[in-house]
Short mmCIF file of C-alpha atoms and ligand atoms in Angstrom, two decimals:
data_model
loop_
_atom_site.label_atom_id
_atom_site.label_comp_id
_atom_site.label_asym_id
_atom_site.label_seq_id
_atom_site.Cartn_x
_atom_site.Cartn_y
_atom_site.Cartn_z
CA MET A 734 -2.18 22.57 -4.50
CA ALA A 735 -1.95 21.04 -7.94
CA PRO A 736 -4.77 22.35 -10.13
CA TYR A 737 -7.54 19.94 -10.85
CA ILE A 738 -8.29 20.52 -14.50
CA ASP A 739 -11.49 18.74 -15.27
CA ASP A 740 -14.02 20.10 -17.71
CA LYS A 741 -16.80 18.52 -15.70
CA ALA A 742 -15.61 20.29 -12.55
CA VAL A 743 -15.38 23.59 -14.34
CA VAL A 744 -19.13 23.42 -15.07
CA ASN A 745 -19.66 24.34 -11.43
CA GLY A 746 -16.87 26.85 -10.95
CA THR A 747 -13.16 27.18 -11.21
CA ALA A 748 -10.75 24.34 -10.81
CA ASP A 749 -9.81 25.65 -7.37
CA ASP A 750 -13.20 25.65 -5.78
CA VAL A 751 -14.05 22.02 -6.44
CA SER A 752 -15.14 20.51 -3.18
CA SER A 753 -16.82 17.20 -2.76
CA GLY A 754 -19.15 14.73 -4.29
CA VAL A 755 -21.42 14.58 -7.25
CA GLN A 756 -24.27 17.08 -7.55
CA ASN A 757 -27.59 16.68 -9.35
CA LEU A 758 -28.39 19.60 -11.66
CA LYS A 759 -32.02 19.83 -12.80
CA LEU A 760 -31.95 21.13 -16.35
CA LYS A 761 -35.10 22.50 -18.01
CA ASN A 762 -37.09 19.71 -19.70
CA ALA A 763 -34.37 17.23 -18.96
CA GLU A 764 -33.46 14.44 -16.62
CA PRO A 765 -31.15 15.35 -13.70
CA VAL A 766 -27.54 15.44 -14.90
CA GLN A 767 -24.79 14.20 -12.63
CA VAL A 768 -22.05 16.80 -12.40
CA ASP A 769 -18.75 15.68 -10.99
CA LYS A 770 -17.39 18.31 -8.65
CA GLY A 771 -14.00 16.67 -8.36
CA PRO A 772 -12.24 14.90 -5.51
CA SER A 773 -13.53 15.28 -1.96
CA TYR A 774 -9.99 16.18 -0.84
CA PRO A 775 -8.43 18.16 -3.73
CA TYR A 776 -5.51 19.06 -1.49
CA TYR A 777 -4.31 15.46 -1.92
CA TYR A 778 -4.57 15.48 -5.70
CA PRO A 779 -1.43 13.73 -7.04
CA TYR A 780 1.46 16.11 -7.63
CA PHE A 781 4.26 15.35 -10.09
CA ASP A 782 7.34 17.51 -10.45
CA ILE A 783 9.69 15.70 -12.79
CA ASN A 784 12.60 17.79 -11.51
CA GLU A 785 12.06 16.71 -7.90
CA LYS A 786 15.05 14.68 -6.66
CA PHE A 787 15.68 12.72 -3.47
CA PRO A 788 19.06 11.55 -2.13
CA PRO A 789 19.72 7.82 -1.79
CA THR A 790 17.85 6.29 1.14
CA GLU A 791 20.12 6.03 4.18
CA LEU A 792 20.35 3.15 6.59
CA PHE A 793 19.02 3.78 10.09
CA GLU A 794 18.63 1.91 13.36
CA HIS A 795 15.10 0.56 13.73
CA THR A 796 13.41 -0.47 16.98
CA ASP A 797 9.91 -1.67 16.27
CA PRO A 798 7.30 0.13 18.41
CA GLY A 799 5.49 -3.20 18.80
CA LEU A 800 8.33 -4.36 21.08
CA ARG A 801 7.29 -1.73 23.66
CA ALA A 802 3.58 -2.59 23.51
CA ASP A 803 1.48 -3.92 26.35
CA PRO A 804 0.17 -7.19 24.87
CA SER A 805 -3.30 -6.61 26.36
CA LYS A 806 -3.49 -3.31 24.38
CA PRO A 807 -5.37 -1.19 26.94
CA ASN A 808 -4.43 2.11 25.25
CA LEU A 809 -5.70 0.95 21.88
CA LEU A 810 -8.65 -1.29 22.52
CA ALA A 811 -10.17 -0.32 25.91
CA ASN A 812 -13.21 1.27 24.22
CA ALA A 813 -13.09 -0.61 20.94
CA THR A 814 -15.21 -3.27 19.29
CA THR A 815 -13.14 -5.68 17.24
CA ARG A 816 -14.13 -8.27 14.67
CA VAL A 817 -11.80 -10.90 13.29
CA LEU A 818 -12.30 -10.91 9.50
CA ASN A 819 -10.44 -14.10 8.64
CA PRO A 820 -8.57 -16.64 10.81
CA TYR A 821 -5.21 -15.79 9.25
CA ILE A 822 -5.42 -12.13 8.36
CA GLY A 823 -7.50 -9.08 9.16
CA THR A 824 -9.27 -7.47 12.12
CA GLU A 825 -11.81 -4.68 11.93
CA VAL A 826 -11.79 -2.09 14.73
CA LEU A 827 -14.69 0.20 15.60
CA GLY A 828 -14.74 2.96 18.22
CA VAL A 829 -11.13 4.13 17.95
CA GLN A 830 -9.88 7.39 16.37
CA VAL A 831 -6.30 6.61 15.33
CA SER A 832 -5.54 10.35 15.27
CA GLN A 833 -6.22 10.49 19.05
CA LEU A 834 -3.97 7.61 20.08
CA SER A 835 -1.17 8.16 22.59
CA LYS A 836 2.37 6.89 21.95
CA GLU A 837 1.46 3.79 23.93
CA GLY A 838 -1.64 3.33 21.79
CA LEU A 839 0.47 3.55 18.63
CA ASP A 840 2.91 0.98 20.05
CA GLU A 841 -0.05 -1.34 20.61
CA LEU A 842 -1.23 -0.66 17.07
CA ALA A 843 2.15 -1.83 15.76
CA LEU A 844 1.71 -5.06 17.72
CA LEU A 845 -1.88 -5.56 16.57
CA ALA A 846 -0.88 -4.99 12.92
CA ALA A 847 1.93 -7.52 13.30
CA GLU A 848 -0.36 -10.10 14.91
CA ARG A 849 -3.31 -9.64 12.52
CA LYS A 850 -1.28 -8.48 9.44
CA LEU A 851 -4.11 -6.10 8.44
CA VAL A 852 -6.26 -3.83 10.60
CA VAL A 853 -9.29 -2.00 9.23
CA PHE A 854 -10.41 1.08 11.17
CA ARG A 855 -13.84 2.50 10.33
CA ASP A 856 -15.39 5.94 10.84
CA GLN A 857 -12.14 7.88 11.06
CA ASP A 858 -12.50 11.64 11.13
CA PHE A 859 -10.23 12.64 8.27
CA LYS A 860 -11.53 16.19 7.76
CA ASP A 861 -9.66 17.66 10.73
CA LEU A 862 -6.53 15.60 10.28
CA SER A 863 -3.74 17.74 8.86
CA PRO A 864 -1.01 16.24 6.64
CA GLU A 865 1.49 17.11 9.40
CA ARG A 866 -0.46 15.10 12.00
CA GLN A 867 -0.77 12.12 9.66
CA ILE A 868 2.97 12.23 9.04
CA ALA A 869 3.69 12.50 12.77
CA ILE A 870 1.55 9.41 13.44
CA ALA A 871 3.24 7.39 10.69
CA GLU A 872 6.74 8.51 11.77
CA HIS A 873 6.14 6.79 15.10
CA PHE A 874 6.70 3.55 13.13
CA GLY A 875 9.81 4.60 11.21
CA PRO A 876 11.11 7.16 8.70
CA ILE A 877 8.58 7.50 5.90
CA GLN A 878 9.68 6.24 2.50
CA ARG A 879 9.48 8.89 -0.21
CA HIS A 880 8.24 7.26 -3.35
CA PRO A 881 10.55 7.72 -6.34
CA THR A 882 7.91 7.72 -9.06
CA SER A 883 4.31 7.98 -7.89
CA GLY A 884 2.22 11.10 -7.35
CA ASN A 885 2.88 12.76 -4.01
CA VAL A 886 1.43 15.85 -2.32
CA LYS A 887 3.02 19.22 -3.02
CA SER A 888 5.32 20.11 -0.06
CA PHE A 889 4.63 16.66 1.46
CA PRO A 890 6.70 14.10 -0.49
CA GLU A 891 5.98 11.55 2.26
CA PHE A 892 2.58 10.83 0.72
CA HIS A 893 2.07 8.25 -1.98
CA VAL A 894 -1.17 9.15 -3.74
CA VAL A 895 -3.43 6.59 -5.39
CA TYR A 896 -5.83 8.23 -7.82
CA ARG A 897 -8.07 7.14 -10.70
CA ASP A 898 -10.92 8.89 -12.45
CA GLY A 899 -12.08 9.58 -15.99
CA GLN A 900 -9.18 11.92 -16.72
CA ASN A 901 -6.56 9.88 -14.90
CA ASP A 902 -6.80 6.26 -15.83
CA ARG A 903 -3.25 5.57 -16.83
CA ARG A 904 -3.10 2.09 -15.38
CA LEU A 905 -2.52 -0.15 -18.39
CA PRO A 906 -3.15 -3.88 -18.29
CA ARG A 907 0.33 -4.61 -19.61
CA THR A 908 3.23 -6.77 -18.53
CA GLN A 909 6.76 -5.47 -18.17
CA ASN A 910 7.42 -6.66 -21.74
CA GLY A 911 4.75 -4.27 -22.97
CA LEU A 912 2.35 -7.11 -23.82
CA GLU A 913 -1.30 -6.97 -22.90
CA SER A 914 -2.19 -8.71 -19.67
CA LEU A 915 -5.33 -10.65 -18.78
CA THR A 916 -5.73 -8.85 -15.49
CA GLN A 917 -4.65 -5.71 -13.68
CA VAL A 918 -4.18 -7.58 -10.42
CA GLY A 919 -0.59 -7.02 -9.29
CA TRP A 920 0.51 -8.67 -6.05
CA HIS A 921 3.30 -6.80 -4.31
CA SER A 922 4.76 -5.73 -1.02
CA ASP A 923 5.34 -1.99 -1.12
CA VAL A 924 8.77 -0.83 -2.31
CA SER A 925 10.40 -4.09 -1.19
CA TYR A 926 13.51 -3.04 -3.13
CA GLU A 927 14.47 -0.68 -0.27
CA LYS A 928 17.34 -1.86 1.96
CA GLN A 929 14.95 -1.34 4.87
CA PRO A 930 11.54 -2.11 3.39
CA PRO A 931 8.37 -0.84 5.07
CA GLY A 932 6.60 -2.33 8.08
CA THR A 933 3.39 -0.83 9.50
CA THR A 934 1.76 1.04 6.62
CA PHE A 935 -1.16 3.52 6.56
CA PHE A 936 -3.73 3.78 3.76
CA TRP A 937 -6.51 6.38 4.05
CA ILE A 938 -9.33 6.19 1.57
CA LEU A 939 -10.59 9.63 0.51
CA ASP A 940 -13.01 8.79 -2.33
CA GLN A 941 -14.12 5.31 -3.21
CA PRO A 942 -16.40 3.88 -5.90
CA LYS A 943 -19.84 2.74 -4.81
CA LEU A 944 -18.88 -0.82 -5.57
CA GLY A 945 -15.44 -2.35 -6.07
CA GLY A 946 -12.03 -0.77 -5.67
CA ASP A 947 -11.16 -3.09 -2.76
CA THR A 948 -7.61 -4.06 -1.85
CA GLN A 949 -6.80 -7.77 -1.70
CA PHE A 950 -4.32 -8.99 0.89
CA ALA A 951 -2.56 -12.31 1.44
CA SER A 952 -0.79 -13.48 4.59
CA GLN A 953 2.82 -14.33 3.80
CA VAL A 954 3.06 -16.02 7.20
CA GLU A 955 0.34 -18.49 6.30
CA ALA A 956 1.77 -18.87 2.78
CA TYR A 957 5.02 -20.00 4.41
CA LYS A 958 3.33 -22.23 6.99
CA ARG A 959 1.70 -24.29 4.24
CA PHE A 960 5.05 -25.64 3.02
CA SER A 961 6.34 -29.07 4.02
CA PRO A 962 9.32 -29.21 6.42
CA ALA A 963 11.49 -30.41 3.52
CA PHE A 964 10.50 -27.49 1.29
CA LYS A 965 10.98 -24.98 4.11
CA LYS A 966 14.49 -26.39 4.49
CA ARG A 967 15.02 -25.89 0.73
CA LEU A 968 14.18 -22.18 1.06
CA GLU A 969 16.41 -21.62 4.07
CA GLY A 970 19.43 -19.46 3.32
CA LEU A 971 18.18 -18.36 -0.11
CA THR A 972 18.12 -14.70 -1.03
CA ALA A 973 16.49 -12.86 -3.92
CA VAL A 974 17.06 -9.54 -5.62
CA HIS A 975 14.24 -6.97 -5.43
CA SER A 976 14.53 -4.28 -8.07
CA ALA A 977 13.29 -0.70 -8.42
CA VAL A 978 14.51 -0.56 -12.04
CA PRO A 979 11.32 -1.59 -13.92
CA GLN A 980 9.26 0.90 -11.91
CA ALA A 981 11.72 3.71 -12.72
CA ASN A 982 11.80 2.77 -16.41
CA TYR A 983 8.00 2.66 -16.55
CA SER A 984 7.82 6.17 -15.10
CA ARG A 985 10.56 7.53 -17.38
CA GLU A 986 8.90 6.11 -20.50
CA ARG A 987 5.73 8.01 -19.63
CA GLY A 988 7.47 11.29 -18.87
CA GLY A 989 7.06 10.81 -15.12
CA PRO A 990 9.58 11.53 -12.38
CA VAL A 991 12.44 9.34 -11.18
CA ARG A 992 13.28 11.14 -7.98
CA ARG A 993 15.94 8.71 -6.81
CA GLU A 994 18.24 6.41 -8.76
CA PRO A 995 16.64 2.94 -8.68
CA VAL A 996 18.21 0.39 -6.35
CA GLU A 997 18.44 -3.40 -6.39
CA THR A 998 18.61 -5.13 -3.02
CA GLU A 999 19.15 -8.70 -1.87
CA HIS A 1000 16.68 -9.94 0.77
CA PRO A 1001 16.14 -13.35 2.38
CA LEU A 1002 13.33 -15.45 0.86
CA VAL A 1003 11.99 -16.07 4.35
CA ARG A 1004 12.24 -13.37 7.01
CA VAL A 1005 11.44 -13.26 10.67
CA HIS A 1006 9.27 -10.55 12.23
CA PRO A 1007 11.10 -8.63 14.98
CA VAL A 1008 8.09 -8.49 17.31
CA THR A 1009 6.15 -11.72 16.90
CA GLY A 1010 9.02 -13.93 15.71
CA GLU A 1011 6.75 -15.25 12.96
CA LYS A 1012 8.36 -16.38 9.72
CA ALA A 1013 7.05 -14.98 6.47
CA LEU A 1014 7.71 -15.69 2.82
CA TYR A 1015 9.33 -12.54 1.46
CA VAL A 1016 8.96 -12.55 -2.31
CA ASN A 1017 6.47 -10.64 -4.43
CA LYS A 1018 5.72 -10.61 -8.12
CA GLY A 1019 5.94 -6.83 -8.30
CA PHE A 1020 9.57 -6.42 -7.31
CA THR A 1021 11.37 -9.77 -6.79
CA LYS A 1022 13.47 -10.47 -9.87
CA TYR A 1023 15.71 -13.49 -9.31
CA ILE A 1024 17.17 -15.86 -6.76
CA VAL A 1025 20.82 -15.25 -6.06
CA GLY A 1026 23.11 -18.08 -7.17
CA TYR A 1027 20.46 -19.88 -9.25
CA LYS A 1028 20.52 -20.24 -13.03
CA GLN A 1029 17.80 -18.31 -14.85
CA GLU A 1030 15.42 -21.25 -15.37
CA GLU A 1031 15.89 -22.45 -11.80
CA SER A 1032 15.14 -18.99 -10.47
CA ASP A 1033 12.17 -18.44 -12.80
CA ASN A 1034 10.62 -21.78 -11.91
CA LEU A 1035 10.98 -21.43 -8.17
CA LEU A 1036 9.80 -17.80 -8.12
CA ASN A 1037 6.85 -18.54 -10.41
CA PHE A 1038 5.84 -21.43 -8.15
CA LEU A 1039 5.99 -19.11 -5.12
CA PHE A 1040 4.07 -16.31 -6.89
CA ASP A 1041 1.38 -18.82 -7.95
CA HIS A 1042 1.14 -20.24 -4.46
CA ILE A 1043 0.59 -16.73 -3.04
CA ALA A 1044 -1.95 -15.76 -5.71
CA LYS A 1045 -3.92 -19.02 -5.56
CA GLY A 1046 -4.07 -19.28 -1.78
CA THR A 1047 -7.50 -17.75 -1.46
CA ASP A 1048 -7.83 -19.51 1.89
CA PHE A 1049 -5.29 -17.07 3.34
CA HIS A 1050 -6.52 -13.98 1.49
CA ILE A 1051 -8.87 -11.19 2.42
CA ARG A 1052 -10.39 -8.20 0.61
CA ALA A 1053 -10.39 -4.93 2.49
CA ASN A 1054 -13.39 -2.90 1.40
CA TYR A 1055 -13.80 0.80 1.92
CA GLU A 1056 -16.44 3.12 3.31
CA PRO A 1057 -16.05 6.84 3.89
CA GLY A 1058 -13.67 7.18 6.85
CA THR A 1059 -11.88 3.85 6.41
CA LEU A 1060 -8.21 3.65 7.33
CA VAL A 1061 -6.43 0.41 6.55
CA ILE A 1062 -3.14 -0.47 8.21
CA TRP A 1063 -1.06 -3.43 7.13
CA ASP A 1064 2.32 -4.88 7.95
CA ASN A 1065 4.23 -4.96 4.67
CA ARG A 1066 6.72 -7.46 6.13
CA LEU A 1067 4.02 -10.11 6.48
CA THR A 1068 1.66 -9.47 3.60
CA VAL A 1069 1.35 -8.87 -0.11
CA HIS A 1070 -1.53 -6.96 -1.62
CA SER A 1071 -3.09 -5.85 -4.87
CA ALA A 1072 -5.50 -3.10 -5.79
CA THR A 1073 -8.66 -4.36 -7.50
CA PRO A 1074 -9.30 -1.96 -10.38
CA ASP A 1075 -12.76 -3.39 -11.09
CA PHE A 1076 -14.76 -0.16 -11.26
CA ASP A 1077 -15.46 2.13 -14.18
CA ALA A 1078 -13.03 5.01 -13.71
CA SER A 1079 -14.83 7.05 -16.37
CA GLN A 1080 -17.80 7.22 -13.98
CA GLU A 1081 -16.26 6.99 -10.53
CA ARG A 1082 -13.24 8.16 -8.63
CA ARG A 1083 -10.91 6.33 -6.27
CA HIS A 1084 -8.53 8.46 -4.24
CA ALA A 1085 -6.35 7.41 -1.33
CA VAL A 1086 -3.11 8.38 0.37
CA ARG A 1087 -0.51 6.01 1.73
CA LEU A 1088 2.21 6.66 4.30
CA THR A 1089 4.86 3.97 4.25
CA PRO A 1090 7.25 3.94 7.24
CA GLN A 1091 10.39 1.88 6.76
CA ALA A 1092 11.41 -0.84 9.20
CA GLU A 1093 14.42 -3.06 9.87
CA VAL A 1094 16.81 -4.66 7.41
CA PRO A 1095 15.07 -8.03 6.85
CA VAL A 1096 16.44 -10.81 9.04
CA ALA A 1097 16.65 -14.29 7.53
CA ALA A 1098 14.59 -16.98 9.25
CA GLU A 1099 15.97 -20.39 10.11
CA VAL A 1100 13.73 -23.44 9.88
C1 SIN B 543 -0.98 0.06 -2.69
O1 SIN B 543 -0.55 -0.75 -3.50
O2 SIN B 543 -0.30 0.42 -1.75
C2 SIN B 543 -2.37 0.61 -2.84
C3 SIN B 543 -3.40 -0.43 -2.80
C4 SIN B 543 -4.66 0.00 -3.44
O3 SIN B 543 -4.70 0.95 -4.22
O4 SIN B 543 -5.70 -0.66 -3.20
#
């Protein structure tokens, strides 16, 4: 386990015995002092080994588990209560422990995530869920992408760790040109530069601020549906390059790891989902760089229009909020998302782990 070096944690013991939560210490003649005991799950503290290297990602045959699913979802939802959160995106599920699902239940989960784009499970029992079991669940959906630059978990490079607190608040509101930015909102689809970008994706929240720290999601299916038939026709056949290079450079500049040489991959602008057949816009501001065959200004204008459309379409957005025990699952083929870094990291901690199974090579949609 990576050591958690935090002078506030050391007040209550060594860096290794930090457990959970914030404790009130009653000092003589003084108000109670809040002492931060560190992350609730220190095992998942982000681990960086700048010498860690991964081979290039290999192509594989993908059969989506959702294709095997019983559409009535008896293995997933027989004892569940569900609540639709938004007409276009998001369903909340109560009464299901994802860790207990059978293979058939996981197949049905793939289908539900494809249909609803985002599924929010509450009250998950994370304490008894080993990293191996989490990985086994996620591998049902595809080989797990190993992130080239972000914090992972020592001995478990499958995890992508999201972590902010007073000592780890490296997120800078800056653009790729190094200029200050008005906002830290960054819409993206995870690692879309991969040749086989991710599908059903798992995000477990471990520590969350009392208020804020939500994730915003947009439906790329609805974003596409809003276009006129003529504009849809205009997009047909276009491809764009998604690049891992800026992410690798950003990490290198800060002394972080680049575990795999960054790739640049051409994907269709509109893709079709292998299970539902729905068409989704497949560009995102985080990784999509240019449209193949267009001149620079043509590409910039069209991409900026599409990025604006996605960001402004608050009538096909949703915010996933977190409670202890929340697991959020989204289909990266059909959505974009952004963290909402709106809490004071000097006072509160946000800690989560993501497992990101890869899916098929994107298939271009025809109008
Ligand atoms: C992610 O981008 O996968 C993480 C989202 C979040 O931190 O809310």
